Amino acid sequence: MRRVELGVFIPIANNGWIISKTAPQYMPTFKLNRQICELAEQIGFDFAFSMSKWRGFGGETNFWEYSLESLTLMAGLAAVTRRLKIYASVQPLLVAPAIAAKMAATIDDISAGRSGINIVTGSYPDESAQMGMLPPDYDSYRYDYAEEWITVIKRLWTEPSVSFHGKYFQLRDCKSDPKPLSKPHPQIVCAGISENGMRFTARHGTHSFLGGRNFDEVITLAQKMKAMARDAERRVKAYTVFTLIQGESDAHADELFDYYSSGADTAALQNVTAIAQGSSGQLVQDIAKKFVFFGCQPLTGGPEKIASILDRLIRDGELDGVMFCFPDFIQGLEAFQRGVMPLLDRRGLR
């Protein structure tokens, strides 16, 4: 029997994960995310996860132009939850390792050992460039940079004093106390699916978040990640993420999918996907429909279909966890509890 962890990818930026004028429109607030996390905890979810975002994509919906900061938001949510694991995202380029180590240890204390960090090595260059913090050719060495960054952090979490002389970081008798409550240290999540990214995860990660273009690719990536971790003589948990479009039936879910797709904010999507301004209107529409569920592959269907797909992914891909985004997070969590969770229980997945 394989028990899977369930998580919620909380909306730290406006409008969640659907770039559409017909999807729910809302601002990111602590109040909303607290309600989401408290409900997720109440219905038996296992973790909450937040991204890091510093600049949006505009368009008619001002997609992601309003965002909260991940570490400080998750510190607040750690204080108002009791069981839910809390994962904050941090970009090594923007936060020095000694600062990140202390911040993460503080969240671990607030949460009584329920915390972890998600390392974001790459992002849209405009985010850091607008701050004057994008070095030339950073993409070519971002994993070398992250290698030193996480090495320093893990040492600060476990050693009384750290001296480190690397290419990117220099520390002399650096101290960071108190240590995290989590032993040997807070969980480390990585989401890269490139060869470099997966090798980095195999060396340092406790969890890997894997997004695929289709269900078969998710299974393939999960199997590959597990094998790479075994080669490194480590164990890394494999997780994936979906935007859940759950209907009362498969047909109803398809209607919802088409409705959200029909309102695609093509101006924002052009900014996301760097569509050439000279592209035909039809091409823009075709690409928009593909990317309207941004960052999270849509999982569409009634409860039985959703449970069946999850069953296959969890068993064939040996997945340890699945994280969800929802058009409306409160309604989506409630519907998932009523319709899908009992089916997962009957399949022995919870």
Short mmCIF file of C-alpha atoms in Angstrom, two decimals:
data_model
loop_
_atom_site.label_atom_id
_atom_site.label_comp_id
_atom_site.label_asym_id
_atom_site.label_seq_id
_atom_site.Cartn_x
_atom_site.Cartn_y
_atom_site.Cartn_z
CA MET A 1 0.00 0.00 0.00
CA ARG A 2 1.46 3.36 -1.05
CA ARG A 3 0.43 6.43 0.91
CA VAL A 4 0.70 9.66 -1.04
CA GLU A 5 1.11 13.11 0.47
CA LEU A 6 -1.29 15.81 -0.75
CA GLY A 7 -0.29 19.45 -0.99
CA VAL A 8 -1.69 22.81 -2.01
CA PHE A 9 0.26 25.29 -4.15
CA ILE A 10 -1.04 28.42 -2.48
CA PRO A 11 -1.78 31.57 -4.54
CA ILE A 12 1.00 33.89 -3.48
CA ALA A 13 0.30 36.08 -6.54
CA ASN A 14 -2.95 37.44 -7.94
CA ASN A 15 -5.31 35.11 -9.81
CA GLY A 16 -3.50 31.89 -8.97
CA TRP A 17 -2.29 29.78 -11.87
CA ILE A 18 -4.77 30.37 -14.69
CA ILE A 19 -3.98 33.19 -17.12
CA SER A 20 -7.55 33.88 -18.12
CA LYS A 21 -10.17 36.59 -17.91
CA THR A 22 -12.85 33.94 -17.25
CA ALA A 23 -11.03 32.38 -14.28
CA PRO A 24 -11.59 33.73 -10.75
CA GLN A 25 -9.84 37.07 -10.21
CA TYR A 26 -8.48 37.86 -6.76
CA MET A 27 -5.63 39.46 -4.87
CA PRO A 28 -3.09 37.52 -2.80
CA THR A 29 -3.53 38.20 0.90
CA PHE A 30 -2.41 36.59 4.12
CA LYS A 31 -6.07 36.20 5.08
CA LEU A 32 -6.88 34.20 1.94
CA ASN A 33 -3.82 31.99 2.21
CA ARG A 34 -4.49 31.40 5.89
CA GLN A 35 -8.03 30.25 5.04
CA ILE A 36 -6.65 27.93 2.36
CA CYS A 37 -4.02 26.42 4.66
CA GLU A 38 -6.40 25.98 7.57
CA LEU A 39 -8.91 24.23 5.30
CA ALA A 40 -6.20 22.06 3.73
CA GLU A 41 -5.04 21.03 7.19
CA GLN A 42 -8.59 20.35 8.32
CA ILE A 43 -9.41 18.01 5.42
CA GLY A 44 -6.20 16.02 5.73
CA PHE A 45 -3.74 17.60 3.31
CA ASP A 46 -0.09 17.26 4.25
CA PHE A 47 1.73 20.36 3.04
CA ALA A 48 1.49 23.90 1.67
CA PHE A 49 3.95 25.25 -0.86
CA SER A 50 4.58 28.76 -2.17
CA MET A 51 6.53 30.09 -5.13
CA SER A 52 8.82 33.11 -5.31
CA LYS A 53 7.71 35.90 -7.62
CA TRP A 54 9.02 39.47 -8.02
CA ARG A 55 7.50 40.67 -11.29
CA GLY A 56 4.33 39.80 -13.16
CA PHE A 57 3.29 39.50 -16.79
CA GLY A 58 0.75 42.29 -17.24
CA GLY A 59 -2.04 41.81 -19.73
CA GLU A 60 -5.69 42.60 -19.14
CA THR A 61 -5.64 40.64 -15.87
CA ASN A 62 -2.35 42.13 -14.59
CA PHE A 63 -1.29 38.54 -14.12
CA TRP A 64 1.02 38.11 -11.12
CA GLU A 65 1.69 41.85 -10.89
CA TYR A 66 0.70 41.59 -7.21
CA SER A 67 2.63 39.07 -5.14
CA LEU A 68 3.57 38.37 -1.54
CA GLU A 69 7.06 37.39 -0.45
CA SER A 70 7.42 33.66 0.12
CA LEU A 71 9.59 33.33 3.24
CA THR A 72 7.76 35.93 5.30
CA LEU A 73 4.33 34.68 4.21
CA MET A 74 5.19 31.11 5.15
CA ALA A 75 6.52 32.27 8.52
CA GLY A 76 3.09 33.74 9.20
CA LEU A 77 1.31 30.60 8.00
CA ALA A 78 3.58 28.44 10.14
CA ALA A 79 2.25 30.26 13.19
CA VAL A 80 -1.42 29.56 12.41
CA THR A 81 -1.13 25.90 11.39
CA ARG A 82 -0.38 22.90 13.55
CA ARG A 83 0.29 19.90 11.31
CA LEU A 84 0.76 21.13 7.73
CA LYS A 85 4.32 21.09 6.42
CA ILE A 86 5.37 24.53 5.19
CA TYR A 87 7.61 25.07 2.14
CA ALA A 88 8.90 28.53 1.20
CA SER A 89 10.72 29.28 -2.05
CA VAL A 90 13.99 31.18 -2.13
CA GLN A 91 16.25 32.26 -4.99
CA PRO A 92 19.97 31.89 -4.20
CA LEU A 93 20.77 34.85 -6.42
CA LEU A 94 18.66 37.18 -4.28
CA VAL A 95 19.33 35.98 -0.71
CA ALA A 96 22.79 35.39 0.74
CA PRO A 97 23.19 31.89 2.20
CA ALA A 98 23.84 33.01 5.78
CA ILE A 99 20.68 35.14 5.68
CA ALA A 100 18.63 32.35 4.12
CA ALA A 101 19.92 29.84 6.68
CA LYS A 102 18.82 32.05 9.58
CA MET A 103 15.42 32.81 8.03
CA ALA A 104 14.73 29.14 7.35
CA ALA A 105 15.79 28.16 10.86
CA THR A 106 13.40 30.78 12.24
CA ILE A 107 10.49 29.38 10.22
CA ASP A 108 11.45 25.91 11.42
CA ASP A 109 11.23 27.15 15.00
CA ILE A 110 7.86 28.83 14.42
CA SER A 111 6.51 25.65 12.83
CA ALA A 112 8.02 23.31 15.43
CA GLY A 113 10.02 21.49 12.78
CA ARG A 114 7.50 21.45 9.91
CA SER A 115 9.41 23.56 7.41
CA GLY A 116 11.41 23.25 4.23
CA ILE A 117 12.82 25.45 1.48
CA ASN A 118 12.39 25.22 -2.27
CA ILE A 119 15.51 26.30 -4.15
CA VAL A 120 14.74 28.34 -7.27
CA THR A 121 17.95 28.51 -9.30
CA GLY A 122 16.39 30.02 -12.41
CA SER A 123 13.62 32.48 -13.06
CA TYR A 124 12.52 35.07 -15.55
CA PRO A 125 15.58 37.33 -15.90
CA ASP A 126 13.51 40.52 -15.69
CA GLU A 127 12.78 39.75 -12.03
CA SER A 128 16.35 40.08 -10.83
CA ALA A 129 17.48 42.45 -13.60
CA GLN A 130 14.98 45.09 -12.43
CA MET A 131 16.79 45.11 -9.07
CA GLY A 132 20.23 45.29 -10.62
CA MET A 133 20.94 41.78 -9.33
CA LEU A 134 21.38 39.77 -12.54
CA PRO A 135 25.06 39.04 -13.24
CA PRO A 136 26.18 38.57 -16.84
CA ASP A 137 25.69 35.03 -18.16
CA TYR A 138 24.18 33.87 -14.85
CA ASP A 139 22.18 31.07 -16.47
CA SER A 140 25.36 29.29 -17.53
CA TYR A 141 26.61 28.85 -13.96
CA ARG A 142 23.45 29.01 -11.84
CA TYR A 143 23.80 25.44 -10.56
CA ASP A 144 27.45 25.98 -9.64
CA TYR A 145 26.30 29.06 -7.73
CA ALA A 146 23.49 27.09 -6.05
CA GLU A 147 25.93 24.29 -5.18
CA GLU A 148 28.02 26.64 -3.06
CA TRP A 149 24.91 28.35 -1.68
CA ILE A 150 23.24 25.20 -0.34
CA THR A 151 26.56 23.76 0.86
CA VAL A 152 27.07 26.84 3.02
CA ILE A 153 23.49 26.68 4.32
CA LYS A 154 23.66 23.02 5.30
CA ARG A 155 26.91 23.63 7.12
CA LEU A 156 25.47 26.63 8.98
CA TRP A 157 22.48 24.49 9.99
CA THR A 158 24.71 21.78 11.47
CA GLU A 159 28.12 23.20 12.42
CA PRO A 160 29.05 25.60 15.26
CA SER A 161 31.13 27.83 12.97
CA VAL A 162 31.70 27.91 9.22
CA SER A 163 34.64 29.19 7.22
CA PHE A 164 34.15 28.81 3.49
CA HIS A 165 36.25 30.00 0.58
CA GLY A 166 34.44 29.41 -2.69
CA LYS A 167 34.16 31.08 -6.05
CA TYR A 168 30.92 32.87 -5.16
CA PHE A 169 30.82 33.00 -1.35
CA GLN A 170 33.38 33.81 1.33
CA LEU A 171 32.62 33.17 5.01
CA ARG A 172 34.97 33.54 7.94
CA ASP A 173 34.05 32.07 11.31
CA CYS A 174 30.37 32.54 10.45
CA LYS A 175 27.93 31.44 13.13
CA SER A 176 24.20 30.77 12.89
CA ASP A 177 22.34 29.76 16.03
CA PRO A 178 19.98 28.38 17.12
CA LYS A 179 20.06 25.43 14.79
CA PRO A 180 16.85 24.25 13.10
CA LEU A 181 14.65 21.86 15.05
CA SER A 182 14.40 19.57 12.00
CA LYS A 183 17.17 16.99 11.93
CA PRO A 184 19.51 16.73 10.22
CA HIS A 185 18.07 19.93 8.72
CA PRO A 186 14.87 21.33 7.15
CA GLN A 187 13.70 19.59 4.01
CA ILE A 188 15.18 20.80 0.72
CA VAL A 189 13.00 20.88 -2.38
CA CYS A 190 14.26 21.31 -5.94
CA ALA A 191 12.16 21.57 -9.08
CA GLY A 192 14.67 21.41 -11.94
CA ILE A 193 14.10 18.79 -14.64
CA SER A 194 17.19 19.50 -16.76
CA GLU A 195 20.11 17.09 -16.40
CA ASN A 196 21.97 19.63 -14.26
CA GLY A 197 18.86 20.27 -12.21
CA MET A 198 18.17 16.62 -11.52
CA ARG A 199 21.80 15.92 -10.64
CA PHE A 200 21.69 18.86 -8.21
CA THR A 201 18.53 17.42 -6.65
CA ALA A 202 20.09 13.97 -6.38
CA ARG A 203 23.01 15.47 -4.44
CA HIS A 204 21.15 17.88 -2.17
CA GLY A 205 17.37 17.53 -2.32
CA THR A 206 15.06 15.63 -0.04
CA HIS A 207 12.15 16.26 -2.43
CA SER A 208 11.91 16.79 -6.18
CA PHE A 209 8.96 18.57 -7.80
CA LEU A 210 8.53 17.33 -11.34
CA GLY A 211 6.27 18.96 -13.89
CA GLY A 212 5.69 17.14 -17.17
CA ARG A 213 4.00 18.02 -20.44
CA ASN A 214 1.77 14.97 -20.07
CA PHE A 215 1.09 12.16 -17.61
CA ASP A 216 3.57 9.74 -19.20
CA GLU A 217 6.35 12.31 -18.93
CA VAL A 218 5.60 12.77 -15.23
CA ILE A 219 6.04 9.02 -14.72
CA THR A 220 9.27 8.97 -16.73
CA LEU A 221 10.74 11.92 -14.83
CA ALA A 222 9.80 10.45 -11.45
CA GLN A 223 11.42 7.12 -12.32
CA LYS A 224 14.53 8.91 -13.57
CA MET A 225 14.78 11.04 -10.43
CA LYS A 226 14.51 7.99 -8.18
CA ALA A 227 17.23 6.21 -10.16
CA MET A 228 19.57 9.21 -10.03
CA ALA A 229 19.09 9.47 -6.28
CA ARG A 230 19.87 5.78 -5.85
CA ASP A 231 23.05 6.23 -7.90
CA ALA A 232 24.01 9.00 -5.47
CA GLU A 233 23.19 6.63 -2.58
CA ARG A 234 20.42 8.90 -1.41
CA ARG A 235 16.62 8.84 -1.28
CA VAL A 236 14.70 11.69 -2.87
CA LYS A 237 10.92 11.87 -2.75
CA ALA A 238 9.21 12.56 -6.09
CA TYR A 239 6.26 14.97 -6.24
CA THR A 240 4.28 16.47 -9.08
CA VAL A 241 1.76 19.30 -9.47
CA PHE A 242 -1.53 19.83 -11.30
CA THR A 243 -4.14 22.50 -11.75
CA LEU A 244 -7.26 20.57 -10.83
CA ILE A 245 -10.33 21.23 -12.98
CA GLN A 246 -12.82 19.03 -11.16
CA GLY A 247 -16.41 18.84 -12.34
CA GLU A 248 -19.46 16.93 -11.24
CA SER A 249 -18.78 14.73 -14.29
CA ASP A 250 -16.11 14.43 -16.96
CA ALA A 251 -18.29 16.43 -19.36
CA HIS A 252 -18.81 19.18 -16.79
CA ALA A 253 -15.05 19.37 -16.17
CA ASP A 254 -14.43 19.66 -19.92
CA GLU A 255 -16.89 22.54 -20.05
CA LEU A 256 -15.01 24.31 -17.26
CA PHE A 257 -11.70 23.72 -19.03
CA ASP A 258 -13.05 25.19 -22.26
CA TYR A 259 -14.57 28.14 -20.39
CA TYR A 260 -11.27 29.07 -18.75
CA SER A 261 -9.38 28.53 -22.01
CA SER A 262 -11.80 30.75 -23.92
CA GLY A 263 -10.89 33.73 -21.73
CA ALA A 264 -7.13 33.38 -22.16
CA ASP A 265 -5.33 36.66 -21.47
CA THR A 266 -3.28 36.61 -24.66
CA ALA A 267 -1.42 39.81 -23.81
CA ALA A 268 -0.12 38.32 -20.57
CA LEU A 269 0.61 35.03 -22.31
CA GLN A 270 2.67 36.83 -24.93
CA ASN A 271 4.81 38.18 -22.11
CA VAL A 272 5.09 34.71 -20.54
CA THR A 273 5.92 32.79 -23.68
CA ALA A 274 7.78 35.54 -25.59
CA ILE A 275 5.50 35.15 -28.59
CA ALA A 276 6.79 37.20 -31.50
CA GLN A 277 4.73 40.31 -32.14
CA GLY A 278 4.49 39.36 -35.80
CA SER A 279 2.80 36.00 -35.15
CA SER A 280 -0.61 35.44 -36.64
CA GLY A 281 -3.65 35.93 -34.44
CA GLN A 282 -4.49 32.23 -34.74
CA LEU A 283 -1.00 31.22 -33.60
CA VAL A 284 -1.30 33.48 -30.57
CA GLN A 285 -4.64 31.88 -29.71
CA ASP A 286 -3.25 28.36 -30.15
CA ILE A 287 -0.26 29.04 -27.91
CA ALA A 288 -2.44 30.85 -25.38
CA LYS A 289 -4.69 27.82 -25.01
CA LYS A 290 -1.64 25.64 -24.39
CA PHE A 291 -0.18 27.88 -21.69
CA VAL A 292 -3.31 29.30 -20.07
CA PHE A 293 -2.87 26.83 -17.17
CA PHE A 294 0.53 28.26 -16.40
CA GLY A 295 3.18 26.16 -14.71
CA CYS A 296 0.80 23.38 -13.67
CA GLN A 297 -0.47 20.75 -16.08
CA PRO A 298 -4.29 20.65 -15.95
CA LEU A 299 -5.92 17.52 -14.55
CA THR A 300 -9.51 17.56 -15.75
CA GLY A 301 -12.42 15.27 -14.95
CA GLY A 302 -15.04 14.10 -12.55
CA PRO A 303 -13.97 12.52 -9.25
CA GLU A 304 -13.66 8.97 -10.61
CA LYS A 305 -11.48 9.98 -13.57
CA ILE A 306 -9.26 12.16 -11.39
CA ALA A 307 -8.79 9.39 -8.82
CA SER A 308 -8.01 6.87 -11.56
CA ILE A 309 -5.35 9.09 -13.16
CA LEU A 310 -3.77 9.84 -9.79
CA ASP A 311 -3.76 6.11 -8.96
CA ARG A 312 -1.84 5.32 -12.14
CA LEU A 313 0.67 8.15 -11.67
CA ILE A 314 1.31 7.32 -8.03
CA ARG A 315 1.83 3.61 -8.64
CA ASP A 316 3.66 3.66 -11.99
CA GLY A 317 5.76 6.72 -11.18
CA GLU A 318 6.29 5.76 -7.54
CA LEU A 319 5.19 9.27 -6.64
CA ASP A 320 5.38 10.27 -3.01
CA GLY A 321 3.24 13.39 -3.28
CA VAL A 322 0.90 15.39 -5.48
CA MET A 323 0.33 19.13 -5.18
CA PHE A 324 -2.70 20.98 -6.52
CA CYS A 325 -3.67 24.42 -7.72
CA PHE A 326 -7.36 25.26 -8.08
CA PRO A 327 -9.33 27.91 -9.98
CA ASP A 328 -11.02 28.73 -6.66
CA PHE A 329 -8.93 27.28 -3.86
CA ILE A 330 -11.60 27.09 -1.16
CA GLN A 331 -14.26 25.59 -3.42
CA GLY A 332 -11.68 23.34 -5.05
CA LEU A 333 -10.41 21.91 -1.77
CA GLU A 334 -13.95 21.29 -0.55
CA ALA A 335 -14.91 19.52 -3.79
CA PHE A 336 -11.73 17.43 -3.71
CA GLN A 337 -12.50 16.36 -0.14
CA ARG A 338 -16.04 15.34 -1.02
CA GLY A 339 -15.40 13.67 -4.34
CA VAL A 340 -11.82 12.48 -4.74
CA MET A 341 -10.33 11.80 -1.31
CA PRO A 342 -12.75 8.96 -0.47
CA LEU A 343 -11.82 7.30 -3.78
CA LEU A 344 -8.11 7.63 -2.99
CA ASP A 345 -8.80 6.09 0.41
CA ARG A 346 -10.55 3.11 -1.19
CA ARG A 347 -7.57 2.61 -3.49
CA GLY A 348 -5.24 2.49 -0.49
CA LEU A 349 -3.45 5.71 -1.41
CA ARG A 350 -4.21 7.65 1.75
#
